[in-house]
PDB file of C-alpha atoms in Angstrom:
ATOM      1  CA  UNK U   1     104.849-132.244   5.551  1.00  0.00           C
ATOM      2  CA  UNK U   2     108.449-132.155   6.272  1.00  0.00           C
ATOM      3  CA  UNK U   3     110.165-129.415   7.633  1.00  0.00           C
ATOM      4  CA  UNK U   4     113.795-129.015   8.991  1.00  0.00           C
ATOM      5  CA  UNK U   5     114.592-127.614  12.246  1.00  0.00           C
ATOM      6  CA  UNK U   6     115.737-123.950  10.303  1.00  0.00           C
ATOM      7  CA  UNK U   7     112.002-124.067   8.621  1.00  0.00           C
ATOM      8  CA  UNK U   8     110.233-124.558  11.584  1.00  0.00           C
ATOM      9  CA  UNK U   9     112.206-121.719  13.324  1.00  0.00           C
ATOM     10  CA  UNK U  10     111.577-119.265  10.318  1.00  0.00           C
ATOM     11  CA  UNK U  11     107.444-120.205  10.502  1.00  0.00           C
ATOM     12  CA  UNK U  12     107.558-120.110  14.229  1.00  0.00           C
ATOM     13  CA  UNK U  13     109.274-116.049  14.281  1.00  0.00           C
ATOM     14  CA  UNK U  14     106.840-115.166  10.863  1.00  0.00           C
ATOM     15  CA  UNK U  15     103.856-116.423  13.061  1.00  0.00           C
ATOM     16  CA  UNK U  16     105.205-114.014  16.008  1.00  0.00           C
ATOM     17  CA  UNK U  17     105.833-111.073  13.740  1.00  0.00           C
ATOM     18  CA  UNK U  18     101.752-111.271  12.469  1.00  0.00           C
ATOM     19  CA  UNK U  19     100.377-111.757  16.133  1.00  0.00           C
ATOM     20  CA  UNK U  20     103.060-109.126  17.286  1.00  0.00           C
ATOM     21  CA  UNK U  21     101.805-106.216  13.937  1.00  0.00           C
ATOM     22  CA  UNK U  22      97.942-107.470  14.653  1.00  0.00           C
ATOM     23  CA  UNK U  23      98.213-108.860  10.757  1.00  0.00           C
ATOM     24  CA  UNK U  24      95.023-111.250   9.799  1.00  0.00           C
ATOM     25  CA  UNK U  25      95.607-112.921   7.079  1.00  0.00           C
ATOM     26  CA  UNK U  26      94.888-116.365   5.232  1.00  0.00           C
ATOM     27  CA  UNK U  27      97.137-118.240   7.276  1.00  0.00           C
ATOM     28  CA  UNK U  28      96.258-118.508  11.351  1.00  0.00           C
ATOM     29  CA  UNK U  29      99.551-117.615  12.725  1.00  0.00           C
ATOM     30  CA  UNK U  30      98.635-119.306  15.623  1.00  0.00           C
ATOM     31  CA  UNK U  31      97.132-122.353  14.561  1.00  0.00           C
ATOM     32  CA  UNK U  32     100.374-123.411  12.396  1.00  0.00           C
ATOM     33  CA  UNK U  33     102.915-122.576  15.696  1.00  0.00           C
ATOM     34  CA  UNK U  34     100.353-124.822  17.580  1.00  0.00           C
ATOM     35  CA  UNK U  35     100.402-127.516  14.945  1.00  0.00           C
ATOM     36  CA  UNK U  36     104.601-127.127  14.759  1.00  0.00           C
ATOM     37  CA  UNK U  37     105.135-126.934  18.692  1.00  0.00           C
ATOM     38  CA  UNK U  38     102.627-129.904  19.128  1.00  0.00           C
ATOM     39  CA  UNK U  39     104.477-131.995  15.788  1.00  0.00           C
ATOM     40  CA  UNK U  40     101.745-131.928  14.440  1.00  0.00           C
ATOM     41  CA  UNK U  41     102.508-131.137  11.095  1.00  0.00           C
ATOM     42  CA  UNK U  42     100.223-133.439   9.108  1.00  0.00           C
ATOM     43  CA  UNK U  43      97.368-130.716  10.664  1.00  0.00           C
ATOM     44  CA  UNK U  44      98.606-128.472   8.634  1.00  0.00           C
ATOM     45  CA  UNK U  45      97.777-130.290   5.544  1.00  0.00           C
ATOM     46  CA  UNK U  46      94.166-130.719   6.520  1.00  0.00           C
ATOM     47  CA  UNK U  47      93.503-127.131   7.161  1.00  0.00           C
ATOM     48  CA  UNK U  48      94.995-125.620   4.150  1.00  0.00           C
ATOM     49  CA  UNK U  49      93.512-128.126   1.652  1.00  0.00           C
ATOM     50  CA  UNK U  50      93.541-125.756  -1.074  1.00  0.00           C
ATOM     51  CA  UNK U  51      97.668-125.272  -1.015  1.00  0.00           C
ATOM     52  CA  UNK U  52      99.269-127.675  -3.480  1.00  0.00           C
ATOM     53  CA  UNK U  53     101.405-129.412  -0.641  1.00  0.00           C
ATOM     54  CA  UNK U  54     103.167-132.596  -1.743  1.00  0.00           C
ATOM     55  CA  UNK U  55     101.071-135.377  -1.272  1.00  0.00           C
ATOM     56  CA  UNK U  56     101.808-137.313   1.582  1.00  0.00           C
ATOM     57  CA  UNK U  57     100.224-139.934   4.052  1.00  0.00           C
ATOM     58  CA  UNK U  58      98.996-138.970   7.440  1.00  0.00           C
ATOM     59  CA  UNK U  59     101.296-140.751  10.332  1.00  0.00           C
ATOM     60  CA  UNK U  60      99.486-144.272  10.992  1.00  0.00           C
ATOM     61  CA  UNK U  61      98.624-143.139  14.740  1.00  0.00           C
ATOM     62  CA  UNK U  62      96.469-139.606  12.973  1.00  0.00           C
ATOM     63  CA  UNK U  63      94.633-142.446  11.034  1.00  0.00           C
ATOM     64  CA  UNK U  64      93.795-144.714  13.630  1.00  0.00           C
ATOM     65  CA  UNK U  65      93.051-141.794  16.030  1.00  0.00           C
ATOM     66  CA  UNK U  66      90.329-140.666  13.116  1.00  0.00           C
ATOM     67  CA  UNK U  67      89.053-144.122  12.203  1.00  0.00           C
ATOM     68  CA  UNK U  68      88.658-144.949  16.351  1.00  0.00           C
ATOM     69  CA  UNK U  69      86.436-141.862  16.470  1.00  0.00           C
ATOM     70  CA  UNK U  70      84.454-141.981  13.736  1.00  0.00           C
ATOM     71  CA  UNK U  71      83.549-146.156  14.674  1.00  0.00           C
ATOM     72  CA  UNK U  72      82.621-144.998  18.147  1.00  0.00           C
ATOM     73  CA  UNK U  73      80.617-142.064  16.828  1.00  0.00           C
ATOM     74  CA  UNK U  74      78.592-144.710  14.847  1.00  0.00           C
ATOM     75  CA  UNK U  75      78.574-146.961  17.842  1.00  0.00           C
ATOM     76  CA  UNK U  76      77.405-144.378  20.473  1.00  0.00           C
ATOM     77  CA  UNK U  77      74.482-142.817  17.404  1.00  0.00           C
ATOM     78  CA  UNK U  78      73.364-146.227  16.789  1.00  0.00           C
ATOM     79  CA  UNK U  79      72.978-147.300  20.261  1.00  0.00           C
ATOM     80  CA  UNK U  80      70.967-143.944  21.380  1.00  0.00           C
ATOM     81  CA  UNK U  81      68.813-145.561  19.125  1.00  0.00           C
ATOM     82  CA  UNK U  82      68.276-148.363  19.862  1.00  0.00           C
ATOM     83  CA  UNK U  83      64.438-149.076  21.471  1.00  0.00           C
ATOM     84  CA  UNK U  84      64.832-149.819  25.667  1.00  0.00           C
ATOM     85  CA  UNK U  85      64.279-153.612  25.238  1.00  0.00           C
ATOM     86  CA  UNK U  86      67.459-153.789  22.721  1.00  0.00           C
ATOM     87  CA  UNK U  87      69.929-151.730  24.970  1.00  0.00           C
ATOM     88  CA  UNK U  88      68.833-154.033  28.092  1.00  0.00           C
ATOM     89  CA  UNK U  89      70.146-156.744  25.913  1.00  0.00           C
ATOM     90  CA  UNK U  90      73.138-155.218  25.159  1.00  0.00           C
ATOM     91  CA  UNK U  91      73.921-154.157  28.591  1.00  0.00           C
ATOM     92  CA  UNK U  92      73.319-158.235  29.469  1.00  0.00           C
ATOM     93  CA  UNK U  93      74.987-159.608  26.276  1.00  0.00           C
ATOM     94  CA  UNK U  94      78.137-157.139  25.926  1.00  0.00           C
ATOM     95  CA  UNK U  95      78.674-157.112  30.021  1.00  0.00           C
ATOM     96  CA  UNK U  96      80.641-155.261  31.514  1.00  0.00           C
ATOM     97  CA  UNK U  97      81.034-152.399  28.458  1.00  0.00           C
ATOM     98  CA  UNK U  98      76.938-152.276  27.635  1.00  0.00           C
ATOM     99  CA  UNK U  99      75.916-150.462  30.437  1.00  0.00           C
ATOM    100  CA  UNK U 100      77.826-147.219  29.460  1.00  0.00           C
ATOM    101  CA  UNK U 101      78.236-147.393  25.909  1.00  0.00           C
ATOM    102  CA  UNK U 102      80.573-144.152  25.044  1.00  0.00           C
ATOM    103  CA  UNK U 103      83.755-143.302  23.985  1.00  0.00           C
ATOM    104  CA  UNK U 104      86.290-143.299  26.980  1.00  0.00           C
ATOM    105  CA  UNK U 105      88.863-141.703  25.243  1.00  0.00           C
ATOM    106  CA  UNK U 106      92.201-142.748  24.925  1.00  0.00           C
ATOM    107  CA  UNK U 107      95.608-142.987  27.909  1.00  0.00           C
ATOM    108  CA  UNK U 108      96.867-139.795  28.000  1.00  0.00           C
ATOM    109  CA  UNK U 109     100.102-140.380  30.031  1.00  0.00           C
ATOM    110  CA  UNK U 110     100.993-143.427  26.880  1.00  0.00           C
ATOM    111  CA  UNK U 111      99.181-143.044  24.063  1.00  0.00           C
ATOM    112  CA  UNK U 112      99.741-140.369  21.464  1.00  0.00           C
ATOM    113  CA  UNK U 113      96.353-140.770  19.544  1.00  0.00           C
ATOM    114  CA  UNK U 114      95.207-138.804  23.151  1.00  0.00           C
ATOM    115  CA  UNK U 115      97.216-135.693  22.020  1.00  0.00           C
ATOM    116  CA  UNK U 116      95.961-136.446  18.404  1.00  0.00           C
ATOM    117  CA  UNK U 117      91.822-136.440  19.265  1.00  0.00           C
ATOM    118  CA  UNK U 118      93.053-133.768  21.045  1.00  0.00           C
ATOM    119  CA  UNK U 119      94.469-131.460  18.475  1.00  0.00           C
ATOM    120  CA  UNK U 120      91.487-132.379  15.623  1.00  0.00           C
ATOM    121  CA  UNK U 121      88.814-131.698  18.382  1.00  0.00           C
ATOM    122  CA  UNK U 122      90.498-128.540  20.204  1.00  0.00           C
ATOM    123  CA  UNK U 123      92.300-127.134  18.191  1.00  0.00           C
ATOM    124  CA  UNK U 124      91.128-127.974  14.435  1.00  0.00           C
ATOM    125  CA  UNK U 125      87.447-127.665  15.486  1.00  0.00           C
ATOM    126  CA  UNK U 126      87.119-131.466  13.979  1.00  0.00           C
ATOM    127  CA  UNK U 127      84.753-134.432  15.663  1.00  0.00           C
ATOM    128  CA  UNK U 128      83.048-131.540  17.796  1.00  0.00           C
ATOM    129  CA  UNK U 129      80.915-134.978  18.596  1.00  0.00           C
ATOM    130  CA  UNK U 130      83.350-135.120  20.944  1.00  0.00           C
ATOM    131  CA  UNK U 131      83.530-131.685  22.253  1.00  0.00           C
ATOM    132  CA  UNK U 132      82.339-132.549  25.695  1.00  0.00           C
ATOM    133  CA  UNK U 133      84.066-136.127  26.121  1.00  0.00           C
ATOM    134  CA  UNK U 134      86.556-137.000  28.599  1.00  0.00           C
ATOM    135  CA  UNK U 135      89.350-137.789  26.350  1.00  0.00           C
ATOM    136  CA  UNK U 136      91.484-139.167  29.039  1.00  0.00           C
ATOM    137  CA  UNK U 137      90.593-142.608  29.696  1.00  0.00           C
ATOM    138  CA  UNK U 138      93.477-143.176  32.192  1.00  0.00           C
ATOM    139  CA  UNK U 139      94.055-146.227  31.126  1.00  0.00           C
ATOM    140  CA  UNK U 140      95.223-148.484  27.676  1.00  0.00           C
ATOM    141  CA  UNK U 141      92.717-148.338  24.713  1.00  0.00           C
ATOM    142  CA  UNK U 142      94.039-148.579  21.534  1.00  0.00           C
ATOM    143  CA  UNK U 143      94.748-152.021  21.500  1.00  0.00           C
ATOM    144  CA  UNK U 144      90.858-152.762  22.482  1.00  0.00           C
ATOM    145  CA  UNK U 145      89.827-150.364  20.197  1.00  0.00           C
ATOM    146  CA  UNK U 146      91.824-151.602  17.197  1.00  0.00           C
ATOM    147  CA  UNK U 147      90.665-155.087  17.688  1.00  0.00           C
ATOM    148  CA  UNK U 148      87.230-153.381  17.443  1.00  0.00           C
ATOM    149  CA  UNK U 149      88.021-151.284  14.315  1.00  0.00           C
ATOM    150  CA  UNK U 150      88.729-154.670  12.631  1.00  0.00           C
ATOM    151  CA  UNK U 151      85.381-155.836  13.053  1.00  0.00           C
ATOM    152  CA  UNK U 152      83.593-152.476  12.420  1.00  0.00           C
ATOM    153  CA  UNK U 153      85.181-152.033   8.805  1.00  0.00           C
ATOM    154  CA  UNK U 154      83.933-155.097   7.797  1.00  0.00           C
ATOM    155  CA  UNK U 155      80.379-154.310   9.377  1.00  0.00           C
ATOM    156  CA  UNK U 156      80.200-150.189   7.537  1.00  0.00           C
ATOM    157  CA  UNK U 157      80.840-152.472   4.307  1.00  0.00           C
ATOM    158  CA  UNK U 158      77.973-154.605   4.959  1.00  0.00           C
ATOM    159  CA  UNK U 159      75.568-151.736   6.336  1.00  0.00           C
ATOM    160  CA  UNK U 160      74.379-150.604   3.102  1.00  0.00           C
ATOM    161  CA  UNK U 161      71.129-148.137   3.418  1.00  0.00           C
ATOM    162  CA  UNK U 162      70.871-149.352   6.387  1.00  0.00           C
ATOM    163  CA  UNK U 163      73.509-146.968   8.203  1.00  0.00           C
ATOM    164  CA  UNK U 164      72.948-147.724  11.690  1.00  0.00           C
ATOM    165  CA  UNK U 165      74.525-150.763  13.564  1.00  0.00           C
ATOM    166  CA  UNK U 166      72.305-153.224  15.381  1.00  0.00           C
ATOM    167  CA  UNK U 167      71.934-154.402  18.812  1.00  0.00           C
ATOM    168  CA  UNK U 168      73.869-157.796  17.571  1.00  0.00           C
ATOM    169  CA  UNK U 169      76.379-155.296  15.743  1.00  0.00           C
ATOM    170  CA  UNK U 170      76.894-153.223  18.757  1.00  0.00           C
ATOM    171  CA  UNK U 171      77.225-156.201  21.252  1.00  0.00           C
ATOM    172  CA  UNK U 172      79.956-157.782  18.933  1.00  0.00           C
ATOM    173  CA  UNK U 173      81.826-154.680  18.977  1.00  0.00           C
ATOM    174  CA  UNK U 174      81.803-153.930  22.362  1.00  0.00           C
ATOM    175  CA  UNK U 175      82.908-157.770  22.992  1.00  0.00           C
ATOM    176  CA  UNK U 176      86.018-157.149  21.319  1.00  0.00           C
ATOM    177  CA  UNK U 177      87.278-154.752  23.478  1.00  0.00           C
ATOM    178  CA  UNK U 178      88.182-158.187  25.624  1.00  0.00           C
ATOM    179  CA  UNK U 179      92.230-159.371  25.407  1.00  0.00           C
ATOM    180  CA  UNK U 180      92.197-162.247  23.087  1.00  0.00           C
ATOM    181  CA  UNK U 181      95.730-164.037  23.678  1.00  0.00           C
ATOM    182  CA  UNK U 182      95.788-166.265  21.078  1.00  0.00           C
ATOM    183  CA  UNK U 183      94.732-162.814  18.361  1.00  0.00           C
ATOM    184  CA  UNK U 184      97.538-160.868  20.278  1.00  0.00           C
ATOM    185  CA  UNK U 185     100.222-163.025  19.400  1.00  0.00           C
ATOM    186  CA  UNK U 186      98.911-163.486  15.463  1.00  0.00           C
ATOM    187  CA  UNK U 187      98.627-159.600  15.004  1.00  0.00           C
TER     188      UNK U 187
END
């Protein structure tokens, strides 16, 4: 969705004027001044699905954001299940990241998918997996966690009826969350 500055300013005083007159309608007021103020505009789209907006792709940081949480929900439901001997092997195997194996969110003073996991859990009620994660990993993760994406589309392909990841899966994963130099400079 593209707006211009005039737009925004219009939706921005209309939202005002229904909080202001107590007016519930359709439309949350509040949500789209949240999803304009933030620039989020693309969250606008997904919450009013059923209004014929233009078609449009979400900005390439919304879909990593989403495809980042969705691989570590996988990662963190197939580990809890994995029997006690399995997740000793992938706390050995996939050392250091097997001995907590959870989402640690993303930088929040540099990287904008932060704000974006943000927004879908907070404020769109989205992922509520994540409801009670620390979103703020202080430090860089996207680049880890792309590297790992990589790997874990080609793996969902493969899963079939299966739909849980393995201990071999997992421990791959979580190895790829090490800086490989020589992959840096290809990608």
């Amino acid at each position: 969705m593209k707006l211009s500055d005039g737009e925004k300013l219009i939706i921005l005083m209309l939202a005002d004027l229904q909080k202001a007159l107590n007016v519930k309608g359709e439309i949350d007021g509040n949500f789209v001044s949240q999803a304009i103020n933030r620039d989020r505009l693309w969250a606008i789209n997904w919450q009013y699905q059923s209004i014929p907006f233009e078609p449009e792709d979400d900005p390439p940081a919304v879909k990593q954001t989403t495809d980042i949480l969705d691989m570590w929900m996988s990662i963190e439901e197939a580990y809890a299940d994995l029997s006690e001997a399995d997740k000793k092997r992938v706390a050995i195997e996939a050392e250091p990241f097997g001995t907590n194996v959870r989402f640690e969110g993303f930088d929040a003073n540099h990287e904008d998918h932060y704000r974006i996991a943000r927004f879908l859990v907070e404020d769109m009620q989205r992922y509520k997996y994540y409801a009670k994660h620390e979103l703020n990993s202080h430090h860089s993760s996207v680049p880890a966690y792309l590297r790992m994406y990589r790997i874990f589309e080609l793996m969902r392909r493969g899963l079939g009826n299966r739909r849980r990841l393995n201990a071999n899966e997992i421990i791959h994963l979580l190895k790829e969350q090490v800086h490989h130099p020589k992959i840096a400079r290809l990608g």
